[in-house]
Structure formats: C-alpha cells, structure tokens
Short mmCIF file of C-alpha atoms and ligand atoms in Angstrom, two decimals:
data_model
loop_
_atom_site.label_atom_id
_atom_site.label_comp_id
_atom_site.label_asym_id
_atom_site.label_seq_id
_atom_site.Cartn_x
_atom_site.Cartn_y
_atom_site.Cartn_z
CA MET A 1 109.16 87.62 90.28
CA THR A 2 109.48 83.97 91.14
CA GLY A 3 107.97 82.37 94.20
CA GLY A 4 109.27 79.50 96.38
CA THR A 5 108.19 75.92 96.03
CA ALA A 6 107.45 74.26 99.44
CA ASP A 7 104.02 74.91 100.92
CA LEU A 8 104.31 77.21 103.96
CA LEU A 9 100.56 77.53 104.31
CA ASP A 10 97.87 75.10 103.11
CA ALA A 11 94.31 76.13 103.89
CA ARG A 12 91.49 73.86 102.74
CA ASP A 13 87.77 74.48 102.51
CA LEU A 14 87.63 77.10 105.15
CA ALA A 15 84.16 78.37 106.21
CA ARG A 16 83.27 80.91 108.91
CA SER A 17 79.80 82.25 109.84
CA TYR A 18 78.87 85.01 112.28
CA MET A 19 75.47 85.59 113.88
CA ILE A 20 74.13 89.07 113.34
CA ARG A 21 71.01 90.62 114.78
CA ARG A 22 69.00 93.20 112.93
CA GLY A 23 67.67 96.00 115.21
CA LEU A 24 67.30 95.64 119.05
CA LEU A 25 64.59 92.99 118.89
CA GLY A 26 65.36 91.52 115.48
CA ARG A 27 66.11 87.81 114.95
CA SER A 28 69.69 86.58 114.68
CA THR A 29 70.73 85.51 111.27
CA ALA A 30 73.91 83.50 110.27
CA VAL A 31 76.13 85.28 107.87
CA ARG A 32 78.63 83.17 106.02
CA ALA A 33 81.65 85.45 105.74
CA VAL A 34 83.95 82.84 104.24
CA ASP A 35 82.47 79.96 102.34
CA GLY A 36 84.84 77.20 101.14
CA VAL A 37 88.11 79.03 100.63
CA SER A 38 91.22 77.04 99.86
CA LEU A 39 94.59 78.59 99.35
CA LYS A 40 98.32 77.66 99.40
CA LEU A 41 101.32 79.78 99.98
CA ALA A 42 104.96 78.86 99.47
CA ARG A 43 107.99 80.33 101.12
CA GLY A 44 109.20 83.46 99.41
CA GLU A 45 105.83 83.84 97.64
CA THR A 46 103.22 86.53 97.90
CA LEU A 47 99.54 85.77 97.38
CA GLY A 48 97.46 88.84 96.85
CA LEU A 49 93.78 88.52 98.11
CA VAL A 50 91.51 91.12 96.55
CA GLY A 51 87.93 92.09 96.59
CA GLU A 52 85.45 94.65 97.76
CA SER A 53 85.00 95.53 101.39
CA GLY A 54 82.99 92.80 103.11
CA CYS A 55 84.02 90.08 100.65
CA GLY A 56 85.65 87.97 103.44
CA LYS A 57 89.27 88.64 102.71
CA SER A 58 90.09 89.93 106.15
CA THR A 59 88.29 87.05 107.83
CA THR A 60 90.25 84.64 105.62
CA ALA A 61 93.45 86.34 106.86
CA ARG A 62 92.42 85.79 110.51
CA LEU A 63 91.47 82.16 109.85
CA VAL A 64 94.85 81.30 108.21
CA LEU A 65 96.68 82.85 111.11
CA GLY A 66 94.61 80.91 113.56
CA VAL A 67 93.40 84.09 115.29
CA GLU A 68 89.92 82.59 115.09
CA PRO A 69 89.02 79.04 114.24
CA PRO A 70 87.15 78.09 111.14
CA ASP A 71 83.70 76.48 111.50
CA GLU A 72 84.85 74.07 108.73
CA GLY A 73 88.08 73.28 107.01
CA VAL A 74 91.68 72.95 108.03
CA VAL A 75 94.74 75.15 108.07
CA ARG A 76 98.21 73.60 107.94
CA PHE A 77 101.28 75.77 108.65
CA ASP A 78 104.69 74.34 107.66
CA GLY A 79 103.24 70.85 107.29
CA ALA A 80 101.42 70.69 110.69
CA ALA A 81 97.82 71.38 111.69
CA MET A 82 97.33 74.92 113.07
CA PRO A 83 96.92 74.66 116.91
CA ARG A 84 93.77 76.18 118.44
CA SER A 85 94.04 79.92 119.24
CA GLY A 86 94.86 80.56 122.86
CA THR A 87 96.91 77.36 123.37
CA SER A 88 100.52 77.52 124.28
CA ALA A 89 101.28 75.67 120.99
CA TRP A 90 99.64 78.44 119.09
CA ALA A 91 101.24 81.22 121.09
CA THR A 92 104.66 79.67 120.38
CA LEU A 93 103.80 79.46 116.62
CA ARG A 94 102.79 83.14 116.58
CA ARG A 95 106.36 84.33 116.51
CA ARG A 96 106.63 82.64 113.12
CA MET A 97 103.36 84.24 111.85
CA GLN A 98 102.95 87.98 112.15
CA MET A 99 100.39 90.54 110.93
CA VAL A 100 100.60 94.09 109.67
CA TYR A 101 97.36 96.01 110.11
CA GLN A 102 95.65 98.66 108.05
CA ASP A 103 95.90 101.57 110.48
CA PRO A 104 99.33 101.95 112.02
CA LEU A 105 98.08 104.52 114.62
CA GLN A 106 95.53 102.06 115.87
CA ALA A 107 97.99 99.12 115.80
CA LEU A 108 100.48 101.14 117.98
CA ASP A 109 100.05 102.12 121.64
CA LYS A 110 100.30 105.90 121.94
CA ARG A 111 101.66 105.63 125.48
CA LEU A 112 104.69 103.55 124.63
CA THR A 113 107.81 104.41 122.70
CA ILE A 114 108.34 102.99 119.20
CA GLY A 115 111.46 101.10 120.45
CA THR A 116 109.49 99.40 123.32
CA GLN A 117 106.74 98.37 120.99
CA ILE A 118 109.13 96.92 118.40
CA ALA A 119 110.79 94.90 121.18
CA GLU A 120 107.44 93.56 122.51
CA PRO A 121 107.32 90.33 120.45
CA LEU A 122 110.90 89.53 121.67
CA ASP A 123 109.77 90.10 125.22
CA ILE A 124 106.59 88.08 124.79
CA HIS A 125 108.44 85.10 123.28
CA ARG A 126 111.49 85.52 125.58
CA ILE A 127 113.87 85.72 122.71
CA GLY A 128 117.49 86.71 123.45
CA THR A 129 119.07 88.57 126.35
CA PRO A 130 118.17 92.19 126.95
CA ALA A 131 121.37 93.26 125.05
CA GLU A 132 120.54 91.06 122.12
CA ARG A 133 116.99 92.27 122.00
CA GLU A 134 118.27 95.83 121.95
CA GLN A 135 120.60 94.96 119.07
CA ARG A 136 117.82 93.14 117.12
CA VAL A 137 115.46 96.17 117.51
CA ALA A 138 118.21 98.45 116.18
CA ALA A 139 118.86 96.12 113.27
CA VAL A 140 115.18 95.75 112.26
CA MET A 141 114.64 99.54 112.56
CA ALA A 142 117.54 100.05 110.16
CA GLU A 143 116.07 97.38 107.86
CA VAL A 144 112.70 99.20 107.58
CA GLY A 145 114.39 102.56 107.21
CA LEU A 146 113.78 104.06 110.65
CA GLN A 147 116.50 106.21 112.33
CA PRO A 148 117.85 105.19 115.79
CA HIS A 149 116.33 108.29 117.34
CA HIS A 150 112.90 107.12 116.36
CA ALA A 151 113.15 104.39 119.02
CA GLY A 152 112.54 106.94 121.78
CA ARG A 153 109.55 108.63 119.97
CA HIS A 154 105.90 107.99 120.43
CA PRO A 155 103.62 106.95 117.58
CA GLN A 156 101.81 110.30 117.36
CA SER A 157 104.98 112.11 116.70
CA LEU A 158 105.88 110.17 113.65
CA SER A 159 104.55 110.50 110.09
CA GLY A 160 102.07 107.93 108.69
CA GLY A 161 104.81 106.21 106.67
CA GLN A 162 107.18 106.07 109.69
CA ARG A 163 104.40 104.56 111.82
CA GLN A 164 103.73 101.84 109.23
CA ARG A 165 107.46 101.19 109.07
CA ALA A 166 107.45 100.75 112.85
CA VAL A 167 104.50 98.28 112.60
CA ILE A 168 106.34 96.32 109.96
CA ALA A 169 109.46 96.36 112.14
CA ARG A 170 107.53 95.00 115.05
CA ALA A 171 106.11 92.27 112.86
CA LEU A 172 109.53 91.33 111.47
CA VAL A 173 111.50 91.49 114.69
CA THR A 174 110.96 87.70 115.36
CA ASN A 175 112.02 86.81 111.75
CA PRO A 176 108.61 85.33 110.84
CA ASP A 177 108.09 82.73 108.13
CA LEU A 178 104.73 84.21 107.27
CA LEU A 179 103.66 87.88 107.14
CA VAL A 180 99.89 88.67 106.73
CA CYS A 181 99.37 92.25 105.60
CA ASP A 182 95.69 93.41 105.88
CA GLU A 183 95.26 96.54 103.75
CA PRO A 184 98.72 97.75 104.83
CA ILE A 185 98.82 100.85 102.59
CA SER A 186 95.24 102.01 102.40
CA ALA A 187 95.62 104.40 105.40
CA LEU A 188 98.76 105.94 103.88
CA ASP A 189 99.26 108.92 101.57
CA VAL A 190 99.64 107.87 97.95
CA SER A 191 103.27 109.14 97.97
CA ILE A 192 104.11 106.79 100.75
CA GLN A 193 102.32 103.76 99.46
CA ALA A 194 104.87 102.88 96.82
CA LEU A 195 107.64 103.17 99.38
CA VAL A 196 106.00 100.71 101.74
CA LEU A 197 105.26 98.27 98.89
CA ASN A 198 108.89 98.33 97.85
CA LEU A 199 109.99 97.94 101.41
CA LEU A 200 107.83 94.85 101.83
CA MET A 201 109.17 93.36 98.57
CA ASP A 202 112.82 94.00 99.60
CA LEU A 203 112.21 92.49 103.04
CA GLN A 204 110.62 89.48 101.54
CA GLU A 205 113.48 89.00 99.08
CA ARG A 206 116.06 89.11 101.99
CA SER A 207 114.13 86.95 104.39
CA GLY A 208 112.34 84.43 102.09
CA MET A 209 109.09 84.79 104.18
CA GLY A 210 105.72 83.97 102.61
CA MET A 211 103.35 86.93 102.44
CA LEU A 212 99.56 87.03 102.23
CA PHE A 213 98.73 90.54 101.02
CA VAL A 214 94.99 91.50 101.56
CA SER A 215 93.86 94.63 99.67
CA HIS A 216 91.16 96.12 97.60
CA ASP A 217 93.81 97.93 95.51
CA LEU A 218 94.41 95.89 92.35
CA ARG A 219 97.42 97.96 91.32
CA ALA A 220 99.20 97.32 94.55
CA VAL A 221 98.34 93.68 94.45
CA ARG A 222 99.73 93.37 90.89
CA GLN A 223 102.91 95.01 91.92
CA ILE A 224 103.70 92.90 94.99
CA SER A 225 102.14 89.48 94.24
CA HIS A 226 103.27 86.34 92.60
CA ARG A 227 99.70 85.04 92.46
CA VAL A 228 96.36 86.85 93.00
CA ALA A 229 93.07 85.48 94.22
CA VAL A 230 89.90 87.46 93.76
CA MET A 231 87.14 87.04 96.40
CA TYR A 232 83.48 87.68 96.04
CA LEU A 233 80.91 87.12 98.83
CA GLY A 234 83.15 84.77 100.82
CA ARG A 235 84.52 82.68 97.91
CA ILE A 236 87.50 82.84 95.56
CA VAL A 237 86.14 83.37 92.09
CA GLU A 238 89.48 83.67 90.13
CA GLU A 239 93.11 82.86 90.89
CA GLY A 240 96.20 83.07 88.77
CA GLU A 241 99.33 85.08 87.93
CA PRO A 242 98.66 88.80 88.39
CA ASP A 243 99.59 89.78 84.86
CA ALA A 244 97.26 87.19 83.43
CA VAL A 245 94.38 87.82 85.78
CA LEU A 246 94.61 91.61 85.63
CA HIS A 247 95.35 91.90 81.92
CA GLU A 248 92.74 89.42 80.73
CA PRO A 249 90.33 88.75 83.60
CA ALA A 250 88.26 85.67 82.93
CA HIS A 251 85.52 86.11 85.63
CA PRO A 252 82.99 88.76 84.94
CA TYR A 253 83.48 90.12 88.50
CA THR A 254 87.20 90.45 88.01
CA GLN A 255 86.52 92.14 84.69
CA ALA A 256 84.42 94.73 86.44
CA LEU A 257 87.14 95.32 89.16
CA VAL A 258 89.82 95.67 86.57
CA SER A 259 87.82 98.01 84.37
CA ALA A 260 87.22 100.34 87.29
CA ILE A 261 90.98 101.08 87.62
CA PRO A 262 91.46 104.67 86.32
CA HIS A 263 94.03 105.00 83.49
CA PRO A 264 94.86 108.68 83.20
CA GLY A 265 94.60 109.95 79.66
CA LYS A 266 93.12 106.64 78.38
CA THR A 267 89.60 105.85 77.25
CA ALA A 268 88.83 102.53 78.59
CA SER A 269 85.79 100.28 78.46
CA ARG A 270 84.20 100.08 81.89
CA VAL A 271 81.92 97.26 83.10
CA ILE A 272 79.17 98.84 85.12
CA LEU A 273 77.78 96.34 87.53
CA GLN A 274 74.01 96.27 87.96
CA GLY A 275 72.39 96.41 91.38
CA ASP A 276 73.88 96.65 94.86
CA PRO A 277 76.37 94.31 96.39
CA PRO A 278 74.31 91.34 97.71
CA ASN A 279 73.47 91.00 101.35
CA PRO A 280 75.72 88.17 102.73
CA ALA A 281 72.84 87.21 105.10
CA ASN A 282 70.72 86.53 102.02
CA ARG A 283 73.09 84.88 99.58
CA PRO A 284 71.73 84.54 96.02
CA THR A 285 71.25 81.01 94.73
CA GLY A 286 73.59 79.44 92.28
CA CYS A 287 76.44 81.84 91.36
CA ALA A 288 76.27 84.49 94.07
CA PHE A 289 77.31 87.10 91.41
CA HIS A 290 74.43 86.39 89.08
CA PRO A 291 72.12 89.31 90.16
CA ARG A 292 74.92 91.67 89.08
CA CYS A 293 76.53 89.79 86.30
CA PRO A 294 76.06 91.21 82.77
CA VAL A 295 76.29 87.75 81.10
CA ALA A 296 74.37 85.58 83.64
CA THR A 297 72.52 82.63 82.18
CA ALA A 298 69.53 80.59 83.61
CA THR A 299 72.11 78.01 84.79
CA CYS A 300 73.83 80.61 86.85
CA ARG A 301 70.77 81.19 88.94
CA ILE A 302 70.65 77.47 89.86
CA GLU A 303 74.13 75.96 89.85
CA THR A 304 77.03 77.23 91.86
CA PRO A 305 80.17 77.18 89.77
CA ASP A 306 83.18 75.36 91.16
CA LEU A 307 86.60 77.06 91.28
CA LYS A 308 88.51 74.91 88.83
CA PRO A 309 91.29 75.25 86.21
CA ARG A 310 90.33 76.32 82.69
CA THR A 311 91.36 73.91 80.01
CA SER A 312 92.79 76.74 77.83
CA ASP A 313 95.27 78.17 80.30
CA GLY A 314 94.95 76.36 83.68
CA ARG A 315 93.83 79.53 85.45
CA ARG A 316 91.33 78.70 88.28
CA VAL A 317 87.96 80.36 87.69
CA ALA A 318 84.55 79.83 89.16
CA CYS A 319 82.27 80.77 86.25
CA HIS A 320 80.04 78.65 83.94
CA VAL A 321 80.63 80.97 81.06
CA ALA A 322 84.40 81.21 81.44
CA HIS A 323 84.52 77.36 81.31
CA GLY A 324 82.32 77.30 78.20
CA GLU A 325 79.65 75.31 80.13
CA ALA A 326 77.11 78.01 79.30
CA SER A 327 76.81 80.69 76.64
CA PRO A 328 76.53 84.23 77.83
CA ALA A 329 72.85 85.27 78.05
CA ARG A 330 73.60 88.38 76.08
CA ALA A 331 76.48 90.47 75.02
CA PRO A 332 77.43 92.54 78.00
CA ALA A 333 75.00 95.41 77.47
CA SER A 334 76.35 97.17 80.57
CA LEU A 335 79.74 97.64 78.85
CA GLU A 336 80.10 101.41 78.69
CA THR A 337 82.86 103.70 77.63
CA CYS A 338 84.09 106.01 80.34
FE1 SF4 B 401 78.23 85.44 85.68
FE2 SF4 B 401 77.24 82.99 85.47
FE3 SF4 B 401 79.86 83.33 85.51
FE4 SF4 B 401 78.40 83.71 87.76
S1 SF4 B 401 78.66 81.85 86.67
S2 SF4 B 401 80.06 85.02 86.94
S3 SF4 B 401 76.58 84.60 86.92
S4 SF4 B 401 78.44 84.06 83.91
#
C-alpha cells in the first residue's frame, strides 16, 4: 500500500485531562488521558492507532475530530485550524470528517429505518434535492454492499455485519475527506471482520479519503494501515510502517503486544509484562512504562524518553534503550515460551 502526500490532518502536542472523583466523598483528581500526542495523516493514507483499553486512543480520535477541544495543542485540518466544537464553522466541516463507532447497534436509532438514517447527514447539511439525496443513499448502500430492500428495514432486523455496513454508509454519504474508525470491527463476528476491513480498504482506494483506524487488534491494524502508532498511557511510544513495527518492534511495550498475538501451531516467545497497567491518575515518573518494562534502567525511572527517530532506521520510538542511550538493566528475564 502507498499513502498520499499532502497533510490532511496535522495534530500537534495534544493533551487532554479529565477530573475523576473516587467514591462519593472522594477528592477529584486530574487524569491526563492524552499527553503530548502529535500525528499527521495524508489523503489516501490510513494511520492505525493501537494500544490497550484506556491508553487514550479514543480520546485522541475525538480530539482530532474536534468533538472535544484539547487542553493543549492544535489540530489543523486541510491546512486550517480546527474550529471549536459547536460553532457553525465546525458543523460545516463535519460533513468532511465522519466517524464509525464500535457498536453499530448503539450507533443506530432502532426507531428509524436504515435508509432514513443513512440520509441523515445529507439532511443535516442540506446537501442536494430530495431526489438527489435518495439517489445518493441508494448509491452509497450499493457501495457498502447493502441491498435496496435494506433501506426500509430497522437496525434490529439486520445482522451485525449489515448494521456496520449501514453505519459506514451513513459516514460516507457526504463523501468525507477523513474517516475516523473507533474499534469498528471489535463488536463483529470474526467471520465478518475481514469483510468489513476489506470494504474500508476498497472504499478508501476509490475515494482517496484519509483514515484514522483506532483498534486494539494488531492484526487488523497491520492489514489496513500504511503507518501504525502505538499508544501507552496517553502517549505515542512507537510509530512506523506496520510491517517494520509489528515484525521487529523496537519499544518493549510494542514487543509485549506483538508477542501476545496468537500464532496457531507456532511456538513463540511471549513477553510477559510484570505488574498491572498503571493508574493514569498516578502516572509513574520518567518513562511511564518502567514499572512493567523487563529492561528498565535507573534512567528510565527519572527521565521521560522523547518520541524521536532512531538513527538506524528512522522509526520513531520513545525509549532510552531502543535509542542506545541506556543499556538494558538485564536480559529480559520475563521472556517466556508459550
Ligand atoms: Fe523500558 Fe526504559 Fe524503554 Fe521505558 S525507556 S520502554 S522503561 S527501556
């Protein structure tokens, strides 16, 4: 796969915190969900954003769409600063930036027919005459593989795969430049997942839209992405081409994620991470991954590694050891054969 060249999306140093309260009378604490994330996306390109649940990838998706404003940092879409959410400028821009959610049943209204819901963005943005809208809905339904009779059905009478096709059709009906997919296949049967991934790739090929694909599923990300960014506790820790990152992960956290992918019939080395995922409200000092990292050094507990290109291959990694700035404290003792 080859991506485009011009930047469609340019997000710099995004940060977002939320206040959470422990218990009924507990004190409120600020949790930094996204902490200095920068990313770019070109037309025709797919960036896969991966990480465990709670790593900040969905918050990042909302920030780049402007659904909520960052506390710090800027988002530029097609060369211009993202307008504030709720303004008429942002509402106008939304027709060019659409989102596909994880659970199609929740994303759709059970009371409305599929055809009505696919037409909604055209109605909201007052695009075309009623006859043109009808034609466009029929065309986009055909594009995603829905039959004309599905237009009159309600979401609950469709299969999971058909529902997600309807959600994708609704997102694409305005011909967006950017599609953000937040775990778009995780609620689907395994047999349907590959079909939806292929559909998204076909649609992108035809339309040239940029795609931000948020997922915890490394295999799906590898299949669909031109570049992949791995997030841990609100930060990107590794970024590069999927084959390079997932074949030879440079960051110990990516190594652990990759080693956890099951390979039927193969004996693989698995990196067993120590300890629990850290509490975002109590972020570890230095490298946030150090309490779980099998090769952490004394430096890692004090100094936060920057995300920067490695001299050897240019891949962006945030790790003192991967950059040769520190020697691994020990051979990874937690490497086990599974
Ligand atoms: Fe591990 Fe240190 Fe690299 Fe963080 S900086 S991933 S603790 S080796």
